[in-house]
mmCIF file of C-alpha atoms and ligand atoms in Angstrom:
data_model
loop_
_atom_site.group_PDB
_atom_site.id
_atom_site.type_symbol
_atom_site.label_atom_id
_atom_site.label_comp_id
_atom_site.label_asym_id
_atom_site.label_seq_id
_atom_site.Cartn_x
_atom_site.Cartn_y
_atom_site.Cartn_z
ATOM 1 C CA UNK A 1 -34.658 -26.276 3.448
ATOM 2 C CA UNK A 2 -34.754 -25.817 7.208
ATOM 3 C CA UNK A 3 -31.724 -27.003 9.096
ATOM 4 C CA UNK A 4 -32.746 -28.819 12.272
ATOM 5 C CA UNK A 5 -29.436 -30.231 13.514
ATOM 6 C CA UNK A 6 -25.802 -29.548 12.749
ATOM 7 C CA UNK A 7 -22.580 -31.238 13.718
ATOM 8 C CA UNK A 8 -20.098 -28.587 14.849
ATOM 9 C CA UNK A 9 -16.310 -28.617 15.126
ATOM 10 C CA UNK A 10 -14.103 -26.191 17.087
ATOM 11 C CA UNK A 11 -10.282 -26.330 16.892
ATOM 12 C CA UNK A 12 -9.225 -22.673 16.896
ATOM 13 C CA UNK A 13 -6.695 -22.904 19.733
ATOM 14 C CA UNK A 14 -5.866 -25.845 22.005
ATOM 15 C CA UNK A 15 -9.313 -27.327 22.729
ATOM 16 C CA UNK A 16 -10.717 -29.929 20.352
ATOM 17 C CA UNK A 17 -14.500 -29.913 20.573
ATOM 18 C CA UNK A 18 -17.422 -31.486 18.696
ATOM 19 C CA UNK A 19 -21.149 -30.908 19.252
ATOM 20 C CA UNK A 20 -24.580 -31.608 17.832
ATOM 21 C CA UNK A 21 -26.818 -28.549 18.100
ATOM 22 C CA UNK A 22 -30.416 -27.731 17.129
ATOM 23 C CA UNK A 23 -31.853 -24.566 15.607
ATOM 24 C CA UNK A 24 -33.225 -23.277 18.925
ATOM 25 C CA UNK A 25 -29.830 -23.607 20.617
ATOM 26 C CA UNK A 26 -30.561 -27.096 21.979
ATOM 27 C CA UNK A 27 -27.278 -28.906 22.655
ATOM 28 C CA UNK A 28 -27.798 -32.633 22.057
ATOM 29 C CA UNK A 29 -24.192 -33.465 22.827
ATOM 30 C CA UNK A 30 -20.873 -31.692 23.268
ATOM 31 C CA UNK A 31 -17.569 -33.470 23.848
ATOM 32 C CA UNK A 32 -14.202 -31.781 24.217
ATOM 33 C CA UNK A 33 -10.565 -32.650 24.855
ATOM 34 C CA UNK A 34 -8.205 -30.049 26.253
ATOM 35 C CA UNK A 35 -4.433 -30.206 25.832
ATOM 36 C CA UNK A 36 -3.354 -28.493 29.035
ATOM 37 C CA UNK A 37 -0.961 -31.295 30.015
ATOM 38 C CA UNK A 38 0.797 -31.202 26.641
ATOM 39 C CA UNK A 39 1.368 -27.431 26.721
ATOM 40 C CA UNK A 40 2.139 -27.134 30.452
ATOM 41 C CA UNK A 41 5.909 -27.781 30.171
ATOM 42 C CA UNK A 42 6.185 -24.822 27.772
ATOM 43 C CA UNK A 43 4.136 -22.368 29.861
ATOM 44 C CA UNK A 44 1.878 -21.533 26.915
ATOM 45 C CA UNK A 45 0.167 -22.973 23.849
ATOM 46 C CA UNK A 46 2.661 -24.338 21.305
ATOM 47 C CA UNK A 47 0.888 -24.084 17.918
ATOM 48 C CA UNK A 48 2.555 -27.129 16.349
ATOM 49 C CA UNK A 49 1.689 -29.319 19.347
ATOM 50 C CA UNK A 50 -1.891 -27.994 19.285
ATOM 51 C CA UNK A 51 -2.477 -28.889 15.635
ATOM 52 C CA UNK A 52 -0.910 -32.333 16.013
ATOM 53 C CA UNK A 53 -3.192 -33.085 18.962
ATOM 54 C CA UNK A 54 -6.275 -31.869 17.073
ATOM 55 C CA UNK A 55 -5.374 -34.303 14.296
ATOM 56 C CA UNK A 56 -5.288 -37.198 16.764
ATOM 57 C CA UNK A 57 -8.437 -36.211 18.658
ATOM 58 C CA UNK A 58 -10.883 -34.932 16.075
ATOM 59 C CA UNK A 59 -12.307 -38.137 14.536
ATOM 60 C CA UNK A 60 -12.623 -40.073 17.824
ATOM 61 C CA UNK A 61 -14.473 -37.036 19.236
ATOM 62 C CA UNK A 62 -16.854 -36.933 16.238
ATOM 63 C CA UNK A 63 -17.666 -40.624 16.872
ATOM 64 C CA UNK A 64 -18.054 -40.087 20.600
ATOM 65 C CA UNK A 65 -20.256 -37.034 20.142
ATOM 66 C CA UNK A 66 -22.674 -38.781 17.787
ATOM 67 C CA UNK A 67 -22.756 -41.916 19.959
ATOM 68 C CA UNK A 68 -23.486 -39.984 23.115
ATOM 69 C CA UNK A 69 -26.673 -38.512 21.619
ATOM 70 C CA UNK A 70 -27.597 -41.697 19.745
ATOM 71 C CA UNK A 71 -27.344 -40.065 16.319
ATOM 72 C CA UNK A 72 -25.620 -40.794 13.028
ATOM 73 C CA UNK A 73 -24.819 -38.636 10.015
ATOM 74 C CA UNK A 74 -28.290 -39.401 8.616
ATOM 75 C CA UNK A 75 -29.706 -37.285 11.480
ATOM 76 C CA UNK A 76 -27.474 -34.307 10.638
ATOM 77 C CA UNK A 77 -28.429 -31.566 8.142
ATOM 78 C CA UNK A 78 -25.158 -29.650 7.959
ATOM 79 C CA UNK A 79 -21.694 -29.100 9.388
ATOM 80 C CA UNK A 80 -20.457 -25.958 11.142
ATOM 81 C CA UNK A 81 -16.799 -25.300 11.792
ATOM 82 C CA UNK A 82 -14.728 -22.505 13.303
ATOM 83 C CA UNK A 83 -12.840 -21.072 10.334
ATOM 84 C CA UNK A 84 -11.524 -17.851 11.946
ATOM 85 C CA UNK A 85 -9.840 -16.275 13.911
ATOM 86 C CA UNK A 86 -7.291 -18.558 15.552
ATOM 87 C CA UNK A 87 -4.067 -20.487 15.145
ATOM 88 C CA UNK A 88 -3.967 -21.392 11.494
ATOM 89 C CA UNK A 89 -2.500 -24.875 11.982
ATOM 90 C CA UNK A 90 -5.259 -25.652 14.487
ATOM 91 C CA UNK A 91 -8.016 -24.192 12.303
ATOM 92 C CA UNK A 92 -6.819 -26.218 9.300
ATOM 93 C CA UNK A 93 -7.478 -29.489 11.140
ATOM 94 C CA UNK A 94 -11.074 -28.502 11.927
ATOM 95 C CA UNK A 95 -11.824 -27.019 8.518
ATOM 96 C CA UNK A 96 -10.355 -29.935 6.564
ATOM 97 C CA UNK A 97 -12.195 -32.436 8.795
ATOM 98 C CA UNK A 98 -15.476 -30.549 8.378
ATOM 99 C CA UNK A 99 -15.141 -30.260 4.610
ATOM 100 C CA UNK A 100 -14.200 -33.940 4.267
ATOM 101 C CA UNK A 101 -17.186 -35.074 6.372
ATOM 102 C CA UNK A 102 -19.472 -32.682 4.465
ATOM 103 C CA UNK A 103 -18.250 -33.997 1.113
ATOM 104 C CA UNK A 104 -18.484 -37.611 2.224
ATOM 105 C CA UNK A 105 -22.016 -37.311 3.632
ATOM 106 C CA UNK A 106 -23.203 -34.788 1.037
ATOM 107 C CA UNK A 107 -23.927 -32.077 3.606
ATOM 108 C CA UNK A 108 -23.503 -28.292 3.405
ATOM 109 C CA UNK A 109 -20.689 -26.780 5.454
ATOM 110 C CA UNK A 110 -20.541 -23.331 7.047
ATOM 111 C CA UNK A 111 -17.464 -21.512 8.389
ATOM 112 C CA UNK A 112 -18.120 -19.662 11.661
ATOM 113 C CA UNK A 113 -16.260 -16.806 13.342
ATOM 114 C CA UNK A 114 -15.148 -18.089 16.764
ATOM 115 C CA UNK A 115 -16.122 -14.827 18.479
ATOM 116 C CA UNK A 116 -19.610 -14.922 17.019
ATOM 117 C CA UNK A 117 -19.874 -18.300 18.722
ATOM 118 C CA UNK A 118 -18.891 -16.799 22.086
ATOM 119 C CA UNK A 119 -21.427 -13.970 21.639
ATOM 120 C CA UNK A 120 -24.308 -16.351 20.905
ATOM 121 C CA UNK A 121 -23.424 -18.797 23.714
ATOM 122 C CA UNK A 122 -26.006 -17.283 26.127
ATOM 123 C CA UNK A 123 -28.770 -18.803 23.987
ATOM 124 C CA UNK A 124 -27.528 -22.403 24.341
ATOM 125 C CA UNK A 125 -29.769 -24.768 26.257
ATOM 126 C CA UNK A 126 -29.629 -28.373 27.421
ATOM 127 C CA UNK A 127 -31.247 -30.741 29.916
ATOM 128 C CA UNK A 128 -29.809 -28.941 32.916
ATOM 129 C CA UNK A 129 -29.710 -25.357 31.659
ATOM 130 C CA UNK A 130 -32.252 -22.999 30.090
ATOM 131 C CA UNK A 131 -31.371 -19.387 29.306
ATOM 132 C CA UNK A 132 -33.775 -16.767 30.728
ATOM 133 C CA UNK A 133 -36.843 -16.922 28.441
ATOM 134 C CA UNK A 134 -36.934 -13.134 27.980
ATOM 135 C CA UNK A 135 -33.261 -12.648 27.158
ATOM 136 C CA UNK A 136 -32.918 -11.086 23.704
ATOM 137 C CA UNK A 137 -30.998 -8.628 21.502
ATOM 138 C CA UNK A 138 -29.587 -6.009 21.806
ATOM 139 C CA UNK A 139 -27.043 -6.609 24.534
ATOM 140 C CA UNK A 140 -23.494 -5.651 25.434
ATOM 141 C CA UNK A 141 -21.137 -8.634 25.226
ATOM 142 C CA UNK A 142 -17.827 -8.929 27.047
ATOM 143 C CA UNK A 143 -15.739 -11.768 25.587
ATOM 144 C CA UNK A 144 -12.842 -12.391 27.904
ATOM 145 C CA UNK A 145 -10.464 -15.313 27.464
ATOM 146 C CA UNK A 146 -6.809 -16.244 27.011
ATOM 147 C CA UNK A 147 -6.908 -14.960 23.447
ATOM 148 C CA UNK A 148 -9.485 -12.151 23.542
ATOM 149 C CA UNK A 149 -10.795 -9.279 25.602
ATOM 150 C CA UNK A 150 -13.413 -7.387 23.634
ATOM 151 C CA UNK A 151 -16.594 -5.455 24.226
ATOM 152 C CA UNK A 152 -19.365 -5.684 21.640
ATOM 153 C CA UNK A 153 -22.792 -4.342 21.022
ATOM 154 C CA UNK A 154 -24.709 -7.401 19.833
ATOM 155 C CA UNK A 155 -27.692 -6.094 17.887
ATOM 156 C CA UNK A 156 -28.810 -9.353 16.291
ATOM 157 C CA UNK A 157 -27.446 -12.424 14.520
ATOM 158 C CA UNK A 158 -24.637 -11.172 12.287
ATOM 159 C CA UNK A 159 -24.831 -7.632 13.670
ATOM 160 C CA UNK A 160 -21.903 -7.167 15.975
ATOM 161 C CA UNK A 161 -20.275 -3.854 16.674
ATOM 162 C CA UNK A 162 -16.865 -3.717 18.329
ATOM 163 C CA UNK A 163 -17.041 -1.142 21.131
ATOM 164 C CA UNK A 164 -13.610 -1.699 22.606
ATOM 165 C CA UNK A 165 -10.791 -4.212 22.861
ATOM 166 C CA UNK A 166 -7.515 -4.870 24.569
ATOM 167 C CA UNK A 167 -4.659 -2.940 23.043
ATOM 168 C CA UNK A 168 -2.146 -5.585 24.100
ATOM 169 C CA UNK A 169 -2.620 -8.701 26.279
ATOM 170 C CA UNK A 170 -5.935 -10.464 26.826
ATOM 171 C CA UNK A 171 -7.139 -10.668 30.445
ATOM 172 C CA UNK A 172 -6.607 -14.454 30.493
ATOM 173 C CA UNK A 173 -3.079 -13.927 29.218
ATOM 174 C CA UNK A 174 -2.498 -11.487 32.098
ATOM 175 C CA UNK A 175 -3.653 -14.178 34.551
ATOM 176 C CA UNK A 176 -1.478 -16.804 32.862
ATOM 177 C CA UNK A 177 1.647 -14.616 32.764
ATOM 178 C CA UNK A 178 1.287 -13.774 36.441
ATOM 179 C CA UNK A 179 0.739 -17.433 37.339
ATOM 180 C CA UNK A 180 3.925 -18.333 35.496
ATOM 181 C CA UNK A 181 5.811 -15.557 37.285
ATOM 182 C CA UNK A 182 4.845 -16.842 40.740
ATOM 183 C CA UNK A 183 5.179 -20.524 39.825
ATOM 184 C CA UNK A 184 1.497 -21.483 39.659
ATOM 185 C CA UNK A 185 1.741 -23.340 36.319
ATOM 186 C CA UNK A 186 -0.174 -23.079 33.032
ATOM 187 C CA UNK A 187 -2.907 -22.165 32.345
ATOM 188 C CA UNK A 188 -2.783 -20.298 35.616
ATOM 189 C CA UNK A 189 -6.093 -18.425 35.868
ATOM 190 C CA UNK A 190 -7.775 -21.089 37.987
ATOM 191 C CA UNK A 191 -4.779 -21.372 40.334
ATOM 192 C CA UNK A 192 -4.657 -17.583 40.842
ATOM 193 C CA UNK A 193 -8.412 -17.564 41.488
ATOM 194 C CA UNK A 194 -8.068 -20.321 44.108
ATOM 195 C CA UNK A 195 -5.061 -18.711 45.795
ATOM 196 C CA UNK A 196 -6.804 -15.302 45.813
ATOM 197 C CA UNK A 197 -9.755 -16.661 47.776
ATOM 198 C CA UNK A 198 -7.772 -16.480 51.027
ATOM 199 C CA UNK A 199 -5.939 -13.238 50.209
ATOM 200 C CA UNK A 200 -6.492 -9.553 50.905
ATOM 201 C CA UNK A 201 -7.084 -7.644 47.653
ATOM 202 C CA UNK A 202 -6.148 -4.303 49.190
ATOM 203 C CA UNK A 203 -2.587 -5.344 50.178
ATOM 204 C CA UNK A 204 -0.935 -4.417 46.870
ATOM 205 C CA UNK A 205 -1.813 -1.621 44.480
ATOM 206 C CA UNK A 206 -1.651 -2.682 40.840
ATOM 207 C CA UNK A 207 -2.408 -0.240 37.998
ATOM 208 C CA UNK A 208 -5.836 0.074 36.357
ATOM 209 C CA UNK A 209 -4.698 1.103 32.885
ATOM 210 C CA UNK A 210 -6.864 3.298 30.591
ATOM 211 C CA UNK A 211 -9.368 3.843 33.386
ATOM 212 C CA UNK A 212 -10.145 7.426 32.448
ATOM 213 C CA UNK A 213 -9.141 7.496 28.791
ATOM 214 C CA UNK A 214 -12.739 7.860 27.606
ATOM 215 C CA UNK A 215 -12.568 4.736 25.391
ATOM 216 C CA UNK A 216 -13.853 1.222 25.963
ATOM 217 C CA UNK A 217 -10.411 -0.269 25.384
ATOM 218 C CA UNK A 218 -8.359 -2.305 27.819
ATOM 219 C CA UNK A 219 -4.651 -2.697 28.469
ATOM 220 C CA UNK A 220 -3.170 -5.438 30.631
ATOM 221 C CA UNK A 221 0.470 -5.602 29.543
ATOM 222 C CA UNK A 222 1.665 -3.181 32.256
ATOM 223 C CA UNK A 223 0.209 -5.343 35.002
ATOM 224 C CA UNK A 224 2.757 -8.102 34.693
ATOM 225 C CA UNK A 225 5.672 -5.643 34.783
ATOM 226 C CA UNK A 226 4.146 -4.012 37.822
ATOM 227 C CA UNK A 227 3.768 -7.404 39.533
ATOM 228 C CA UNK A 228 7.335 -8.265 38.605
ATOM 229 C CA UNK A 229 8.577 -5.082 40.297
ATOM 230 C CA UNK A 230 6.591 -5.790 43.465
ATOM 231 C CA UNK A 231 7.843 -9.375 43.614
ATOM 232 C CA UNK A 232 11.474 -8.346 43.078
ATOM 233 C CA UNK A 233 11.276 -6.122 46.133
ATOM 234 C CA UNK A 234 9.865 -8.864 48.349
ATOM 235 C CA UNK A 235 12.340 -10.984 50.318
ATOM 236 C CA UNK A 236 12.146 -14.494 48.815
ATOM 237 C CA UNK A 237 11.099 -15.953 52.155
ATOM 238 C CA UNK A 238 7.997 -13.753 52.112
ATOM 239 C CA UNK A 239 6.781 -14.599 48.626
ATOM 240 C CA UNK A 240 5.027 -17.800 49.630
ATOM 241 C CA UNK A 241 3.374 -16.157 52.605
ATOM 242 C CA UNK A 242 2.279 -13.128 50.566
ATOM 243 C CA UNK A 243 1.084 -15.131 47.570
ATOM 244 C CA UNK A 244 -2.637 -15.118 48.455
ATOM 245 C CA UNK A 245 -2.560 -11.311 48.903
ATOM 246 C CA UNK A 246 -0.589 -10.870 45.685
ATOM 247 C CA UNK A 247 -3.050 -13.056 43.760
ATOM 248 C CA UNK A 248 -6.085 -11.306 45.255
ATOM 249 C CA UNK A 249 -4.685 -7.829 44.503
ATOM 250 C CA UNK A 250 -3.670 -8.742 40.974
ATOM 251 C CA UNK A 251 -7.021 -10.408 40.292
ATOM 252 C CA UNK A 252 -8.835 -7.368 41.667
ATOM 253 C CA UNK A 253 -6.984 -5.085 39.245
ATOM 254 C CA UNK A 254 -8.142 -7.201 36.284
ATOM 255 C CA UNK A 255 -11.724 -7.581 37.511
ATOM 256 C CA UNK A 256 -12.068 -3.887 38.307
ATOM 257 C CA UNK A 257 -10.783 -2.915 34.851
ATOM 258 C CA UNK A 258 -13.159 -5.359 33.161
ATOM 259 C CA UNK A 259 -16.150 -4.156 35.181
ATOM 260 C CA UNK A 260 -15.385 -0.451 34.745
ATOM 261 C CA UNK A 261 -15.514 -0.593 30.944
ATOM 262 C CA UNK A 262 -18.418 -3.051 30.892
ATOM 263 C CA UNK A 263 -20.412 -0.580 32.947
ATOM 264 C CA UNK A 264 -19.353 2.298 30.716
ATOM 265 C CA UNK A 265 -20.387 0.367 27.605
ATOM 266 C CA UNK A 266 -23.842 -0.361 29.017
ATOM 267 C CA UNK A 267 -24.257 3.284 30.037
ATOM 268 C CA UNK A 268 -23.102 4.625 26.680
ATOM 269 C CA UNK A 269 -25.257 2.247 24.662
ATOM 270 C CA UNK A 270 -28.291 2.641 26.894
ATOM 271 C CA UNK A 271 -29.038 -1.080 26.879
ATOM 272 C CA UNK A 272 -30.082 -2.978 29.979
ATOM 273 C CA UNK A 273 -28.746 -6.372 28.949
ATOM 274 C CA UNK A 274 -25.247 -7.832 29.064
ATOM 275 C CA UNK A 275 -23.387 -11.094 28.750
ATOM 276 C CA UNK A 276 -19.959 -12.110 29.952
ATOM 277 C CA UNK A 277 -18.356 -15.052 28.199
ATOM 278 C CA UNK A 278 -14.956 -16.688 27.534
ATOM 279 C CA UNK A 279 -12.690 -18.717 29.820
ATOM 280 C CA UNK A 280 -11.990 -15.878 32.271
ATOM 281 C CA UNK A 281 -15.702 -15.678 33.115
ATOM 282 C CA UNK A 282 -14.977 -18.789 35.203
ATOM 283 C CA UNK A 283 -13.214 -16.462 37.640
ATOM 284 C CA UNK A 284 -15.122 -16.459 40.928
ATOM 285 C CA UNK A 285 -14.371 -12.808 41.758
ATOM 286 C CA UNK A 286 -15.472 -11.654 38.296
ATOM 287 C CA UNK A 287 -18.691 -13.692 38.477
ATOM 288 C CA UNK A 288 -19.521 -12.173 41.848
ATOM 289 C CA UNK A 289 -18.688 -8.649 40.631
ATOM 290 C CA UNK A 290 -20.894 -9.122 37.551
ATOM 291 C CA UNK A 291 -23.797 -10.461 39.606
ATOM 292 C CA UNK A 292 -23.585 -7.618 42.147
ATOM 293 C CA UNK A 293 -23.322 -5.013 39.391
ATOM 294 C CA UNK A 294 -26.283 -6.497 37.500
ATOM 295 C CA UNK A 295 -28.415 -6.456 40.640
ATOM 296 C CA UNK A 296 -27.463 -2.937 41.685
ATOM 297 C CA UNK A 297 -28.027 -1.469 38.230
ATOM 298 C CA UNK A 298 -30.991 -3.539 37.071
ATOM 299 C CA UNK A 299 -29.057 -5.050 34.139
ATOM 300 C CA UNK A 300 -30.283 -8.412 32.898
ATOM 301 C CA UNK A 301 -26.992 -10.286 32.717
ATOM 302 C CA UNK A 302 -26.232 -13.786 31.492
ATOM 303 C CA UNK A 303 -22.999 -15.636 32.186
ATOM 304 C CA UNK A 304 -23.442 -18.919 30.304
ATOM 305 C CA UNK A 305 -22.550 -22.119 32.205
ATOM 306 C CA UNK A 306 -18.826 -22.736 32.149
ATOM 307 C CA UNK A 307 -19.090 -25.514 29.551
ATOM 308 C CA UNK A 308 -20.425 -22.907 27.086
ATOM 309 C CA UNK A 309 -18.078 -20.086 28.213
ATOM 310 C CA UNK A 310 -14.786 -21.821 27.523
ATOM 311 C CA UNK A 311 -13.979 -22.802 23.949
ATOM 312 C CA UNK A 312 -16.596 -25.336 22.828
ATOM 313 C CA UNK A 313 -18.232 -26.555 19.630
ATOM 314 C CA UNK A 314 -21.815 -26.026 20.867
ATOM 315 C CA UNK A 315 -21.570 -22.252 20.423
ATOM 316 C CA UNK A 316 -20.123 -22.777 16.929
ATOM 317 C CA UNK A 317 -22.998 -25.118 16.084
ATOM 318 C CA UNK A 318 -25.590 -22.568 17.139
ATOM 319 C CA UNK A 319 -23.983 -19.723 15.166
ATOM 320 C CA UNK A 320 -23.567 -22.120 12.230
ATOM 321 C CA UNK A 321 -27.160 -23.363 12.140
ATOM 322 C CA UNK A 322 -28.481 -19.795 12.280
ATOM 323 C CA UNK A 323 -26.218 -18.942 9.336
ATOM 324 C CA UNK A 324 -27.282 -22.040 7.383
ATOM 325 C CA UNK A 325 -30.947 -21.193 7.941
ATOM 326 C CA UNK A 326 -30.231 -17.751 6.475
ATOM 327 C CA UNK A 327 -28.850 -19.392 3.320
ATOM 328 C CA UNK A 328 -25.219 -18.641 4.154
ATOM 329 C CA UNK A 329 -23.479 -21.990 3.533
ATOM 330 C CA UNK A 330 -19.780 -21.691 2.730
ATOM 331 C CA UNK A 331 -18.991 -24.298 0.075
ATOM 332 C CA UNK A 332 -15.941 -26.493 -0.389
ATOM 333 C CA UNK A 333 -13.668 -23.492 -1.030
ATOM 334 C CA UNK A 334 -13.815 -22.560 2.680
ATOM 335 C CA UNK A 335 -10.330 -21.910 4.055
ATOM 336 C CA UNK A 336 -9.151 -21.005 7.562
ATOM 337 C CA UNK A 337 -8.056 -17.469 8.377
ATOM 338 C CA UNK A 338 -5.980 -16.341 11.381
ATOM 339 C CA UNK A 339 -8.016 -13.120 11.481
ATOM 340 C CA UNK A 340 -11.709 -12.219 11.349
ATOM 341 C CA UNK A 341 -13.072 -11.180 7.960
ATOM 342 C CA UNK A 342 -13.573 -7.482 7.443
ATOM 343 C CA UNK A 343 -17.366 -7.780 7.380
ATOM 344 C CA UNK A 344 -17.622 -9.964 10.502
ATOM 345 C CA UNK A 345 -17.755 -6.997 12.869
ATOM 346 C CA UNK A 346 -18.614 -3.346 12.507
ATOM 347 C CA UNK A 347 -16.334 -0.881 14.251
ATOM 348 C CA UNK A 348 -17.673 2.069 16.209
ATOM 349 C CA UNK A 349 -20.750 2.922 14.081
ATOM 350 C CA UNK A 350 -22.986 3.980 16.936
ATOM 351 C CA UNK A 351 -20.455 6.083 18.795
HETATM 352 O O1 KG4 B 401 -11.930 -19.417 26.552
HETATM 353 P P1 KG4 B 401 -10.720 -20.207 26.976
HETATM 354 O O2 KG4 B 401 -10.942 -21.617 27.446
HETATM 355 O O3 KG4 B 401 -9.684 -20.301 25.807
HETATM 356 C C1 KG4 B 401 -9.219 -19.215 25.102
HETATM 357 O O4 KG4 B 401 -8.241 -18.591 25.573
HETATM 358 O O5 KG4 B 401 -9.814 -18.906 24.023
HETATM 359 O O6 KG4 B 401 -9.984 -19.350 28.099
HETATM 360 C C2 KG4 B 401 -8.808 -19.796 28.736
HETATM 361 C C3 KG4 B 401 -8.301 -18.686 29.626
HETATM 362 C C4 KG4 B 401 -6.923 -18.925 30.209
HETATM 363 O O7 KG4 B 401 -6.157 -17.753 30.080
HETATM 364 C C5 KG4 B 401 -7.207 -19.254 31.666
HETATM 365 O O8 KG4 B 401 -6.148 -18.933 32.537
HETATM 366 C C6 KG4 B 401 -8.421 -18.400 31.931
HETATM 367 O O9 KG4 B 401 -9.200 -18.504 30.744
HETATM 368 N N1 KG4 B 401 -9.180 -18.868 33.097
HETATM 369 C C7 KG4 B 401 -9.307 -18.164 34.231
HETATM 370 C C8 KG4 B 401 -10.070 -18.969 35.125
HETATM 371 N N2 KG4 B 401 -10.365 -20.141 34.476
HETATM 372 C C9 KG4 B 401 -9.821 -20.052 33.219
HETATM 373 N N3 KG4 B 401 -8.873 -16.950 34.566
HETATM 374 C C10 KG4 B 401 -9.171 -16.507 35.796
HETATM 375 N N4 KG4 B 401 -9.868 -17.223 36.719
HETATM 376 C C11 KG4 B 401 -10.339 -18.455 36.420
HETATM 377 N N5 KG4 B 401 -11.037 -19.148 37.316
HETATM 378 ZN ZN1 ZN B 402 -12.512 -18.483 22.726
#
């Protein structure tokens, strides 16, 4: 059979999201609930709080999602759900909900790798957004969020090669740790971005780790220590005044590192297409740097709209429907996994 529409569920971290997606990437509806307020007092995602909130939010969101596109389960051909990687307690809520709905409505279910979702997000379309009609495989994909910072060569559906990854913190984590350090709250990426807009990025020198190591890996854990040292030396009265410069300099260090290896990956692979996705791609400095780089180097680059960059069920639905149409349904024995499966990604085959 051909799958025309799937209901998709994403609960891998702290966003609960449900979508209805078509086989050509058409998003009929996507509704999400974040939990930022609940995790804010702890300065980071608390897994137990995340899974409890998913439990409360998931079924109302399924109802809301179907209502908002005027559909019912009779219009749906299958169910896609993020089954890996992620927080296991969070994934369990999505997987159990998906399997229960699938069993109840006699629909096939497919488990999707969250990162595959991010990598296919540039093909999503809706009433107000169409991807460039000539965008296609292969392309270099930079997935950059609070949980991940990875470079891939995306050769086709199901053909993903890991080119490089962070050896320690994700770029979003580096933003969040810095924000916490200077009292900008959680998650702090947006606040740092805003504060940086009036700052001078050349005021402080933060390290660009692994710049000339010849790999496509990243490292961001030294940045926070370096920022901590700079801040300790500043008289307290100056911190507030220097904050925009600190934010701009710190942000520049992250953006420059991201761009350097993205450029290297494109050069090494000899492809002229790239995508940047994940929550950090909301960063205004990074978006500008990517656009300038794409223009200067003639690289066709897609940064999906923010609603498809941050964690969302639409990208899971698209990956899921492609998998279902290839005959890759999962069955009721699907279980969540904190890690990707071994076969999900190839490592370094073309280098
Ligand atoms: O993809 P996402 O919603 O969730 C995952 O982590 O998977 O990404 C959230 C991350 C957080 O670390 C947040 O601080 C960061 O993306 N972020 C930003 C910006 N907006 C969100 N980082 C820098 N600048 C931003 N404007
Ligand atoms: Zn993500």
